[in-house]
């Protein structure tokens, strides 16, 4: 398939195609619509400011001229309803979006129970104000973001109410709060690459953007609008003649999952210290470092265990072009239940060929976007120098990750990954092993670390990541939003 056309890029919201890595700060506004007509008028003025996937221009010296600020917008099903979309259209969105993330059904699927239950959330959930719209701002500094935020919502008190406001940032080292490099393994959207070289991480465009073939070579399900309700002929038609009575509302849009994830940093490293001790029962930094890497599947630098099983190697940090077979079929280097081996099994399914494993893995990939929040509990950059938090204590302050998942099918991608790979105790022929980092562990399970003679088990795994907020959103194309401002 050829690359996305310039016209397509200008219709696709930019965060789908780029993580805006040069912008370190973020501000996420969760908004409720109070006056639909005024909100539509506001949206009409804002559409030109939305950052699209348009390629950034080049300066005369060949460097890229990158934006200093970006804005992207997504809507819950309740928000689309509040903006008076046709009833037919509202009924053609995915079941997951219609139900929302905080229902009991979705909570069971995702493991959002006990302290992670939606009635305990800070954002979304059953005890908080209803969310209709999400504004994603990114910028060079918090001050400019705050100024943009005020300009964007100026004089909108009667039509739009901010029900939650969440700041975030990216550490200079790109580490998350546990101390490991983050956002390394990202799929490459087929239509967004600049060459056609074979690559195991290249995934069909339709896995992330509606209107294009997915990994099954089918067009993903997309919301539609009856032709007679698009009197201005704004929306594109469906290909062929089978759906001639409808317009394609979803083309160039996608589904977006938001999760506010609190990280128990002290609890994680205290557990590692308890398990990684020397012969006299004292915490042993080298043993702790290896054990933590076994749980994650990478060293703190991002170096994959499968390529450096014995010690960290910063020369290949963030290396992502690797396979588990044939070097590590048994999991002696990177355990079968390690976090990264679950979230992207690559070629390592025991009951499939390597080729079929890659096919299966790529049918459940997601694009991750996000930012951390809260002050680090320890100097996370020092961890690569062997300075582990051996005697760490919790300070009671909130910290964690604002996690976003971009996918064309929430159920087959995000929810499948969480339920079937991360929370499944029998993943890939294991027993009573859930994801040691993001799994819904309750202190009774364990982690198996495969070894050539006698495997090692670490027991009583607690939950290190707790859900504190969430939402399912639809991120429309620019064209779809131009249709939305005239509904009702």
mmCIF file of N, CA and C in Angstrom, residues 233-317:
data_model
loop_
_atom_site.group_PDB
_atom_site.id
_atom_site.type_symbol
_atom_site.label_atom_id
_atom_site.label_comp_id
_atom_site.label_asym_id
_atom_site.label_seq_id
_atom_site.Cartn_x
_atom_site.Cartn_y
_atom_site.Cartn_z
ATOM 1 N N UNK A 233 -23.441 17.611 1.769
ATOM 2 C CA UNK A 233 -22.521 16.696 1.087
ATOM 3 C C UNK A 233 -21.086 16.868 1.603
ATOM 4 N N UNK A 234 -20.960 16.816 2.934
ATOM 5 C CA UNK A 234 -19.647 17.009 3.570
ATOM 6 C C UNK A 234 -18.884 15.699 3.682
ATOM 7 N N UNK A 235 -19.561 14.640 4.055
ATOM 8 C CA UNK A 235 -18.904 13.364 4.356
ATOM 9 C C UNK A 235 -18.606 12.564 3.092
ATOM 10 N N UNK A 236 -17.568 11.728 3.135
ATOM 11 C CA UNK A 236 -17.246 10.893 1.970
ATOM 12 C C UNK A 236 -18.235 9.734 1.826
ATOM 13 N N UNK A 237 -18.382 9.261 0.606
ATOM 14 C CA UNK A 237 -19.202 8.084 0.342
ATOM 15 C C UNK A 237 -18.407 6.829 0.651
ATOM 16 N N UNK A 238 -19.106 5.721 0.838
ATOM 17 C CA UNK A 238 -18.451 4.438 0.987
ATOM 18 C C UNK A 238 -17.987 3.945 -0.384
ATOM 19 N N UNK A 239 -16.908 3.176 -0.442
ATOM 20 C CA UNK A 239 -16.487 2.619 -1.731
ATOM 21 C C UNK A 239 -17.522 1.623 -2.251
ATOM 22 N N UNK A 240 -17.622 1.525 -3.577
ATOM 23 C CA UNK A 240 -18.572 0.582 -4.160
ATOM 24 C C UNK A 240 -19.993 1.117 -4.119
ATOM 25 N N UNK A 241 -20.951 0.220 -4.292
ATOM 26 C CA UNK A 241 -22.351 0.618 -4.375
ATOM 27 C C UNK A 241 -23.229 -0.008 -3.300
ATOM 28 N N UNK A 242 -22.654 -0.865 -2.446
ATOM 29 C CA UNK A 242 -23.470 -1.594 -1.472
ATOM 30 C C UNK A 242 -24.045 -0.693 -0.393
ATOM 31 N N UNK A 243 -23.366 0.390 -0.048
ATOM 32 C CA UNK A 243 -23.828 1.290 1.009
ATOM 33 C C UNK A 243 -24.115 2.680 0.446
ATOM 34 N N UNK A 244 -24.746 2.712 -0.705
ATOM 35 C CA UNK A 244 -24.973 3.980 -1.394
ATOM 36 C C UNK A 244 -25.937 4.901 -0.646
ATOM 37 N N UNK A 245 -26.704 4.346 0.311
ATOM 38 C CA UNK A 245 -27.657 5.165 1.058
ATOM 39 C C UNK A 245 -27.034 5.812 2.292
ATOM 40 N N UNK A 246 -25.724 5.580 2.496
ATOM 41 C CA UNK A 246 -25.066 6.098 3.697
ATOM 42 C C UNK A 246 -23.760 6.799 3.346
ATOM 43 N N UNK A 247 -23.342 7.692 4.236
ATOM 44 C CA UNK A 247 -22.049 8.360 4.159
ATOM 45 C C UNK A 247 -21.155 7.833 5.283
ATOM 46 N N UNK A 248 -19.858 7.920 5.054
ATOM 47 C CA UNK A 248 -18.877 7.377 6.002
ATOM 48 C C UNK A 248 -18.454 8.459 6.995
ATOM 49 N N UNK A 249 -19.039 8.426 8.191
ATOM 50 C CA UNK A 249 -18.676 9.394 9.232
ATOM 51 C C UNK A 249 -17.317 9.069 9.842
ATOM 52 N N UNK A 250 -16.934 7.792 9.860
ATOM 53 C CA UNK A 250 -15.732 7.387 10.587
ATOM 54 C C UNK A 250 -14.435 7.513 9.837
ATOM 55 N N UNK A 251 -14.477 7.642 8.519
ATOM 56 C CA UNK A 251 -13.240 7.635 7.729
ATOM 57 C C UNK A 251 -12.235 8.655 8.258
ATOM 58 N N UNK A 252 -11.014 8.210 8.446
ATOM 59 C CA UNK A 252 -9.881 8.996 8.955
ATOM 60 C C UNK A 252 -10.000 9.294 10.449
ATOM 61 N N UNK A 253 -10.987 8.673 11.110
ATOM 62 C CA UNK A 253 -11.080 8.783 12.558
ATOM 63 C C UNK A 253 -10.547 7.529 13.232
ATOM 64 N N UNK A 254 -10.633 7.494 14.567
ATOM 65 C CA UNK A 254 -10.176 6.331 15.316
ATOM 66 C C UNK A 254 -10.828 6.330 16.698
ATOM 67 N N UNK A 255 -10.639 5.237 17.419
ATOM 68 C CA UNK A 255 -11.091 5.147 18.805
ATOM 69 C C UNK A 255 -9.904 5.365 19.745
ATOM 70 N N UNK A 256 -10.173 6.056 20.831
ATOM 71 C CA UNK A 256 -9.123 6.427 21.785
ATOM 72 C C UNK A 256 -9.519 5.950 23.180
ATOM 73 N N UNK A 257 -8.598 5.274 23.844
ATOM 74 C CA UNK A 257 -8.799 4.825 25.220
ATOM 75 C C UNK A 257 -7.932 5.672 26.141
ATOM 76 N N UNK A 258 -8.521 6.152 27.226
ATOM 77 C CA UNK A 258 -7.742 6.877 28.242
ATOM 78 C C UNK A 258 -7.764 6.107 29.552
ATOM 79 N N UNK A 259 -6.598 6.033 30.192
ATOM 80 C CA UNK A 259 -6.471 5.418 31.518
ATOM 81 C C UNK A 259 -5.535 6.272 32.365
ATOM 82 N N UNK A 260 -6.000 6.650 33.545
ATOM 83 C CA UNK A 260 -5.111 7.276 34.523
ATOM 84 C C UNK A 260 -4.613 6.168 35.437
ATOM 85 N N UNK A 261 -3.311 5.918 35.379
ATOM 86 C CA UNK A 261 -2.719 4.777 36.074
ATOM 87 C C UNK A 261 -1.779 5.261 37.173
ATOM 88 N N UNK A 262 -2.141 4.988 38.413
ATOM 89 C CA UNK A 262 -1.287 5.350 39.549
ATOM 90 C C UNK A 262 -0.250 4.255 39.770
ATOM 91 N N UNK A 263 0.996 4.658 39.943
ATOM 92 C CA UNK A 263 2.082 3.701 40.128
ATOM 93 C C UNK A 263 2.548 3.694 41.586
ATOM 94 N N UNK A 264 2.601 2.506 42.167
ATOM 95 C CA UNK A 264 3.118 2.328 43.521
ATOM 96 C C UNK A 264 4.623 2.090 43.424
ATOM 97 N N UNK A 265 5.353 3.185 43.289
ATOM 98 C CA UNK A 265 6.798 3.094 43.064
ATOM 99 C C UNK A 265 7.503 2.497 44.268
ATOM 100 N N UNK A 266 7.158 2.980 45.464
ATOM 101 C CA UNK A 266 7.789 2.441 46.672
ATOM 102 C C UNK A 266 7.463 0.954 46.822
ATOM 103 N N UNK A 267 6.209 0.590 46.584
ATOM 104 C CA UNK A 267 5.819 -0.806 46.711
ATOM 105 C C UNK A 267 6.554 -1.707 45.728
ATOM 106 N N UNK A 268 6.757 -1.211 44.511
ATOM 107 C CA UNK A 268 7.467 -1.995 43.498
ATOM 108 C C UNK A 268 8.896 -2.283 43.938
ATOM 109 N N UNK A 269 9.622 -1.240 44.334
ATOM 110 C CA UNK A 269 11.032 -1.435 44.671
ATOM 111 C C UNK A 269 11.215 -2.100 46.036
ATOM 112 N N UNK A 270 10.268 -1.928 46.933
ATOM 113 C CA UNK A 270 10.326 -2.672 48.198
ATOM 114 C C UNK A 270 10.144 -4.167 47.941
ATOM 115 N N UNK A 271 9.251 -4.499 47.020
ATOM 116 C CA UNK A 271 9.048 -5.910 46.676
ATOM 117 C C UNK A 271 10.293 -6.480 46.005
ATOM 118 N N UNK A 272 10.876 -5.702 45.101
ATOM 119 C CA UNK A 272 12.104 -6.150 44.431
ATOM 120 C C UNK A 272 13.217 -6.349 45.448
ATOM 121 N N UNK A 273 13.318 -5.446 46.435
ATOM 122 C CA UNK A 273 14.357 -5.573 47.464
ATOM 123 C C UNK A 273 14.137 -6.823 48.323
ATOM 124 N N UNK A 274 12.890 -7.137 48.614
ATOM 125 C CA UNK A 274 12.589 -8.338 49.414
ATOM 126 C C UNK A 274 12.958 -9.615 48.662
ATOM 127 N N UNK A 275 12.730 -9.604 47.361
ATOM 128 C CA UNK A 275 12.990 -10.802 46.565
ATOM 129 C C UNK A 275 14.441 -10.888 46.083
ATOM 130 N N UNK A 276 15.068 -9.736 45.921
ATOM 131 C CA UNK A 276 16.428 -9.703 45.373
ATOM 132 C C UNK A 276 17.451 -9.399 46.446
ATOM 133 N N UNK A 277 17.713 -10.371 47.304
ATOM 134 C CA UNK A 277 18.648 -10.142 48.406
ATOM 135 C C UNK A 277 19.853 -11.074 48.288
ATOM 136 N N UNK A 278 20.860 -10.787 49.082
ATOM 137 C CA UNK A 278 22.064 -11.622 49.063
ATOM 138 C C UNK A 278 21.865 -12.810 50.013
ATOM 139 N N UNK A 279 22.910 -13.567 50.255
ATOM 140 C CA UNK A 279 22.807 -14.759 51.086
ATOM 141 C C UNK A 279 22.448 -14.476 52.523
ATOM 142 N N UNK A 280 22.635 -13.225 52.963
ATOM 143 C CA UNK A 280 22.344 -12.868 54.351
ATOM 144 C C UNK A 280 21.017 -12.128 54.501
ATOM 145 N N UNK A 281 20.243 -12.057 53.431
ATOM 146 C CA UNK A 281 18.928 -11.433 53.499
ATOM 147 C C UNK A 281 18.926 -9.938 53.307
ATOM 148 N N UNK A 282 20.065 -9.362 52.900
ATOM 149 C CA UNK A 282 20.134 -7.925 52.665
ATOM 150 C C UNK A 282 19.906 -7.630 51.178
ATOM 151 N N UNK A 283 19.255 -6.496 50.860
ATOM 152 C CA UNK A 283 19.043 -6.145 49.459
ATOM 153 C C UNK A 283 20.365 -6.085 48.706
ATOM 154 N N UNK A 284 20.399 -6.699 47.528
ATOM 155 C CA UNK A 284 21.607 -6.783 46.721
ATOM 156 C C UNK A 284 21.320 -6.113 45.384
ATOM 157 N N UNK A 285 21.930 -4.958 45.134
ATOM 158 C CA UNK A 285 21.590 -4.132 43.977
ATOM 159 C C UNK A 285 21.665 -4.886 42.642
ATOM 160 N N UNK A 286 22.745 -5.630 42.340
ATOM 161 C CA UNK A 286 22.787 -6.346 41.056
ATOM 162 C C UNK A 286 21.651 -7.366 40.908
ATOM 163 N N UNK A 287 21.333 -8.069 41.981
ATOM 164 C CA UNK A 287 20.235 -9.038 41.934
ATOM 165 C C UNK A 287 18.903 -8.324 41.751
ATOM 166 N N UNK A 288 18.740 -7.208 42.445
ATOM 167 C CA UNK A 288 17.514 -6.421 42.293
ATOM 168 C C UNK A 288 17.353 -5.925 40.858
ATOM 169 N N UNK A 289 18.438 -5.429 40.291
ATOM 170 C CA UNK A 289 18.383 -4.900 38.931
ATOM 171 C C UNK A 289 17.964 -5.971 37.934
ATOM 172 N N UNK A 290 18.540 -7.163 38.070
ATOM 173 C CA UNK A 290 18.201 -8.261 37.163
ATOM 174 C C UNK A 290 16.753 -8.701 37.365
ATOM 175 N N UNK A 291 16.317 -8.783 38.607
ATOM 176 C CA UNK A 291 14.956 -9.227 38.875
ATOM 177 C C UNK A 291 13.936 -8.233 38.317
ATOM 178 N N UNK A 292 14.183 -6.940 38.527
ATOM 179 C CA UNK A 292 13.274 -5.929 37.984
ATOM 180 C C UNK A 292 13.224 -6.015 36.465
ATOM 181 N N UNK A 293 14.392 -6.233 35.847
ATOM 182 C CA UNK A 293 14.440 -6.370 34.385
ATOM 183 C C UNK A 293 13.674 -7.604 33.929
ATOM 184 N N UNK A 294 13.724 -8.677 34.713
ATOM 185 C CA UNK A 294 12.984 -9.890 34.361
ATOM 186 C C UNK A 294 11.478 -9.629 34.363
ATOM 187 N N UNK A 295 10.991 -8.820 35.292
ATOM 188 C CA UNK A 295 9.575 -8.509 35.342
ATOM 189 C C UNK A 295 9.153 -7.663 34.143
ATOM 190 N N UNK A 296 10.003 -6.705 33.776
ATOM 191 C CA UNK A 296 9.675 -5.796 32.677
ATOM 192 C C UNK A 296 9.974 -6.436 31.323
ATOM 193 N N UNK A 297 11.114 -7.122 31.220
ATOM 194 C CA UNK A 297 11.579 -7.657 29.943
ATOM 195 C C UNK A 297 12.658 -6.814 29.311
ATOM 196 N N UNK A 298 12.970 -5.695 29.901
ATOM 197 C CA UNK A 298 14.044 -4.793 29.467
ATOM 198 C C UNK A 298 14.778 -4.290 30.696
ATOM 199 N N UNK A 299 16.018 -3.869 30.481
ATOM 200 C CA UNK A 299 16.776 -3.168 31.507
ATOM 201 C C UNK A 299 16.283 -1.728 31.586
ATOM 202 N N UNK A 300 16.628 -0.985 32.641
ATOM 203 C CA UNK A 300 16.155 0.401 32.747
ATOM 204 C C UNK A 300 16.486 1.262 31.535
ATOM 205 N N UNK A 301 17.585 0.982 30.847
ATOM 206 C CA UNK A 301 17.960 1.766 29.672
ATOM 207 C C UNK A 301 17.065 1.495 28.482
ATOM 208 N N UNK A 302 16.241 0.457 28.559
ATOM 209 C CA UNK A 302 15.440 0.043 27.412
ATOM 210 C C UNK A 302 16.045 -1.112 26.651
ATOM 211 N N UNK A 303 17.236 -1.531 27.038
ATOM 212 C CA UNK A 303 17.891 -2.658 26.384
ATOM 213 C C UNK A 303 17.090 -3.941 26.619
ATOM 214 N N UNK A 304 16.693 -4.657 25.574
ATOM 215 C CA UNK A 304 15.896 -5.873 25.768
ATOM 216 C C UNK A 304 16.722 -7.011 26.345
ATOM 217 N N UNK A 305 16.124 -7.740 27.266
ATOM 218 C CA UNK A 305 16.808 -8.879 27.876
ATOM 219 C C UNK A 305 17.189 -9.939 26.855
ATOM 220 N N UNK A 306 16.399 -10.095 25.825
ATOM 221 C CA UNK A 306 16.678 -11.148 24.861
ATOM 222 C C UNK A 306 17.996 -10.896 24.137
ATOM 223 N N UNK A 307 18.441 -9.638 24.086
ATOM 224 C CA UNK A 307 19.721 -9.306 23.457
ATOM 225 C C UNK A 307 20.838 -9.118 24.464
ATOM 226 N N UNK A 308 20.504 -8.860 25.723
ATOM 227 C CA UNK A 308 21.514 -8.645 26.771
ATOM 228 C C UNK A 308 20.991 -9.297 28.051
ATOM 229 N N UNK A 309 21.061 -10.612 28.176
ATOM 230 C CA UNK A 309 20.412 -11.305 29.289
ATOM 231 C C UNK A 309 21.097 -11.164 30.645
ATOM 232 N N UNK A 310 22.380 -10.818 30.663
ATOM 233 C CA UNK A 310 23.131 -10.842 31.915
ATOM 234 C C UNK A 310 23.338 -9.477 32.544
ATOM 235 N N UNK A 311 23.491 -8.445 31.735
ATOM 236 C CA UNK A 311 23.665 -7.100 32.270
ATOM 237 C C UNK A 311 23.228 -6.068 31.240
ATOM 238 N N UNK A 312 22.918 -4.892 31.726
ATOM 239 C CA UNK A 312 22.443 -3.816 30.863
ATOM 240 C C UNK A 312 23.530 -3.443 29.857
ATOM 241 N N UNK A 313 23.105 -3.067 28.671
ATOM 242 C CA UNK A 313 24.029 -2.642 27.622
ATOM 243 C C UNK A 313 23.471 -1.386 26.967
ATOM 244 N N UNK A 314 23.815 -0.213 27.492
ATOM 245 C CA UNK A 314 23.255 1.033 26.958
ATOM 246 C C UNK A 314 23.563 1.273 25.484
ATOM 247 N N UNK A 315 24.537 0.547 24.926
ATOM 248 C CA UNK A 315 24.846 0.724 23.508
ATOM 249 C C UNK A 315 23.699 0.256 22.619
ATOM 250 N N UNK A 316 22.838 -0.608 23.146
ATOM 251 C CA UNK A 316 21.678 -1.048 22.365
ATOM 252 C C UNK A 316 20.382 -0.693 23.091
ATOM 253 N N UNK A 317 20.420 0.403 23.843
ATOM 254 C CA UNK A 317 19.221 0.819 24.562
ATOM 255 C C UNK A 317 18.093 1.119 23.570
#
